[in-house]
Short mmCIF file of C-alpha atoms in Angstrom, two decimals:
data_model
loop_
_atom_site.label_atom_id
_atom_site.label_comp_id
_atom_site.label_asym_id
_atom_site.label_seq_id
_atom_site.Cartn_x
_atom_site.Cartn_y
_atom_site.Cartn_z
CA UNK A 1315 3.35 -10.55 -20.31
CA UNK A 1316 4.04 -7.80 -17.57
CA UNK A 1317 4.08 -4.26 -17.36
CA UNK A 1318 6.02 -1.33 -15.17
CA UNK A 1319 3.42 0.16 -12.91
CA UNK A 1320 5.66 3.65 -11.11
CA UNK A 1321 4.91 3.39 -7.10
CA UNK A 1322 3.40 6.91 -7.71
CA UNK A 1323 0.12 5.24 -9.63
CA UNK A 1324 0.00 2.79 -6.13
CA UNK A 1325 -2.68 3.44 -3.32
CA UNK A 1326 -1.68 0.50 -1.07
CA UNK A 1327 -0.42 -3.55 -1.06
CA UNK A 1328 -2.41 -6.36 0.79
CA UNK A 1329 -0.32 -9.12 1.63
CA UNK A 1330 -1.38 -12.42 0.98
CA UNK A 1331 0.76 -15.31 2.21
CA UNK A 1332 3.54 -15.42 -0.25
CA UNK A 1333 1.56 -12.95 -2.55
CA UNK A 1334 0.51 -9.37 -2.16
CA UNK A 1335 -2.11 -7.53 -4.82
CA UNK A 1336 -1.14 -4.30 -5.68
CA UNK A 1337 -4.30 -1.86 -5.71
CA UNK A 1338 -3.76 1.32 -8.03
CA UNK A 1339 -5.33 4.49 -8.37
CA UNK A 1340 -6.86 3.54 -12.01
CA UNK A 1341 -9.19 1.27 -9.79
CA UNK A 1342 -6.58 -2.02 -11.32
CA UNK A 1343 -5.30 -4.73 -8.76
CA UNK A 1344 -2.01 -6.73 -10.03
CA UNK A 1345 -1.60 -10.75 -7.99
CA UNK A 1346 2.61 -10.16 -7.59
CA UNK A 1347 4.85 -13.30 -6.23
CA UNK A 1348 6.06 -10.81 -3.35
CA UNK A 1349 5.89 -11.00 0.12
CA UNK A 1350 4.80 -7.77 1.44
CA UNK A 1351 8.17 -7.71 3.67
CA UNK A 1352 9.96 -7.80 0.44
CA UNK A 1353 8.22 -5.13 -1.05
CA UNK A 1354 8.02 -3.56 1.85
CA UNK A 1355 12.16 -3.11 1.55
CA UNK A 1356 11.80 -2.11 -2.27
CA UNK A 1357 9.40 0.33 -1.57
CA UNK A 1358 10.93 2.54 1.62
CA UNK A 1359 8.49 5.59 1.66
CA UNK A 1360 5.48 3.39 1.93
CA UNK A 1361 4.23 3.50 5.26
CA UNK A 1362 3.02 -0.50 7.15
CA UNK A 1363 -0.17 0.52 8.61
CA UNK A 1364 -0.74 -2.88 10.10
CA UNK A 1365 0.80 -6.73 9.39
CA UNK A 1366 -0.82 -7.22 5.59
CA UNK A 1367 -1.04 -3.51 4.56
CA UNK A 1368 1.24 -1.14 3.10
CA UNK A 1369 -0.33 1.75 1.74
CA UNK A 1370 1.10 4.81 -0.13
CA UNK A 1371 1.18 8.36 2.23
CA UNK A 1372 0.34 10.19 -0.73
CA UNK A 1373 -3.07 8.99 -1.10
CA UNK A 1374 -4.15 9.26 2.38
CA UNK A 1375 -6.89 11.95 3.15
CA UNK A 1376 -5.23 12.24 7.13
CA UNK A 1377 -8.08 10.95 8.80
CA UNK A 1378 -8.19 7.85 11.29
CA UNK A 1379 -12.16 6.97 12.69
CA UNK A 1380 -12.41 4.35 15.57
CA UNK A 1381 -15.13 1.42 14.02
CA UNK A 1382 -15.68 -1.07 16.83
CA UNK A 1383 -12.05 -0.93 18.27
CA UNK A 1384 -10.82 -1.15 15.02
CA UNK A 1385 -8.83 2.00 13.50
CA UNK A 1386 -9.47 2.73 9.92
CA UNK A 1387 -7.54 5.15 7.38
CA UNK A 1388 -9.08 6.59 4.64
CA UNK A 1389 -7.36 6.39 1.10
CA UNK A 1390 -8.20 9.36 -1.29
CA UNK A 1391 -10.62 6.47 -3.34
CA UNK A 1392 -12.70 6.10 -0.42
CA UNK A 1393 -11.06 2.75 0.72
CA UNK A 1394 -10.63 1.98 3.79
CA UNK A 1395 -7.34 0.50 5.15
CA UNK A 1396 -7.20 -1.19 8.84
CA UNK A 1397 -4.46 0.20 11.06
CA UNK A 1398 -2.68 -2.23 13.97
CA UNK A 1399 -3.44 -1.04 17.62
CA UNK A 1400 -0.29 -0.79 18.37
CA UNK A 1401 1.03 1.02 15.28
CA UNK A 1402 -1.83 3.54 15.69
CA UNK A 1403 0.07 5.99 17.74
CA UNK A 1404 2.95 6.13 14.96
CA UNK A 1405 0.82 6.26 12.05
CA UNK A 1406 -0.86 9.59 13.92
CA UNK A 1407 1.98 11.21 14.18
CA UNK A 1408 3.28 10.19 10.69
CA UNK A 1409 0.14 12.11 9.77
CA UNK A 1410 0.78 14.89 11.22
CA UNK A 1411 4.20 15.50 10.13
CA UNK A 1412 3.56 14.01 6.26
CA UNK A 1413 7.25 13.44 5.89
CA UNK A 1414 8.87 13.43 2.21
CA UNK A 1415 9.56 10.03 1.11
CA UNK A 1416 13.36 8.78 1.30
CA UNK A 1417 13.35 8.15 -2.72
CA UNK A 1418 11.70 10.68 -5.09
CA UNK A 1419 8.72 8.16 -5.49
CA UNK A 1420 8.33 8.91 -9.44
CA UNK A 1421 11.68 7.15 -10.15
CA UNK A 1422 10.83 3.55 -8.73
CA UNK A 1423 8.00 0.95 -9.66
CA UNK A 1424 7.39 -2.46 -9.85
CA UNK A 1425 7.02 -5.05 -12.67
CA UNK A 1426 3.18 -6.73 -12.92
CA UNK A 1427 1.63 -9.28 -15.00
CA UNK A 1428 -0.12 -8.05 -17.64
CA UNK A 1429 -3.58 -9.80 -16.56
CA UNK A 1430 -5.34 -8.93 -13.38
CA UNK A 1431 -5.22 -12.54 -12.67
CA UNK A 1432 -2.08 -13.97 -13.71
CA UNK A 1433 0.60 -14.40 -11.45
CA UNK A 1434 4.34 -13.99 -11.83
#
């Protein structure tokens, strides 16, 4: 079984190998068969934050803290996503400017298994 989850209901993707969950904002996580370069293409207003993280701009609260060298952006759940070094600079000014997304975000989505643990 799968459902439609709409991109709007996303927070961010974490790829994993040849997989990538899908974290939403009703605290469920979906296992997808999806490289997070392919979604990554599907999905054009999400921003890459860093080589196994795509997260969604609209659930960012606009704040990046320095933890140990690492840079951290906080999701509106209280997550905490890791940004590259050297995308850091970009995802700054991204924040600053908020842009609108390319697609009007409510019209696309993505097709999940049903089970939190099944994988298609």
């Amino acid at each position: 079984m799968v459902r439609y989850v709409p991109a709007s209901l996303i927070l961010r993707i974490e790829g994993y190998g040849n997989y990538s969950w899908i974290y939403t904002k009703n605290g469920e996580r979906y296992l997808v068969s999806k490289t997070l370069s392919y979604l990554e293409l599907h999905l054009p207003f999400f921003w890459r934050v860093h080589k196994s993280h795509l997260v969604n701009p609209q659930y960012i609260q606009g704040c990046i803290a320095s933890v140990r060298r690492n840079s951290l952006l906080r999701l509106n759940n209280n997550q905490s996503v890791t940004v590259a070094r050297r995308l850091k600079a970009t995802v700054c000014r991204l924040l600053k400017e908020k842009p609108h997304p390319k697609t009007p975000i409510e019209q696309v989505g993505l097709v999940v298994p049903q089970s939190n643990h099944e994988i298609r």
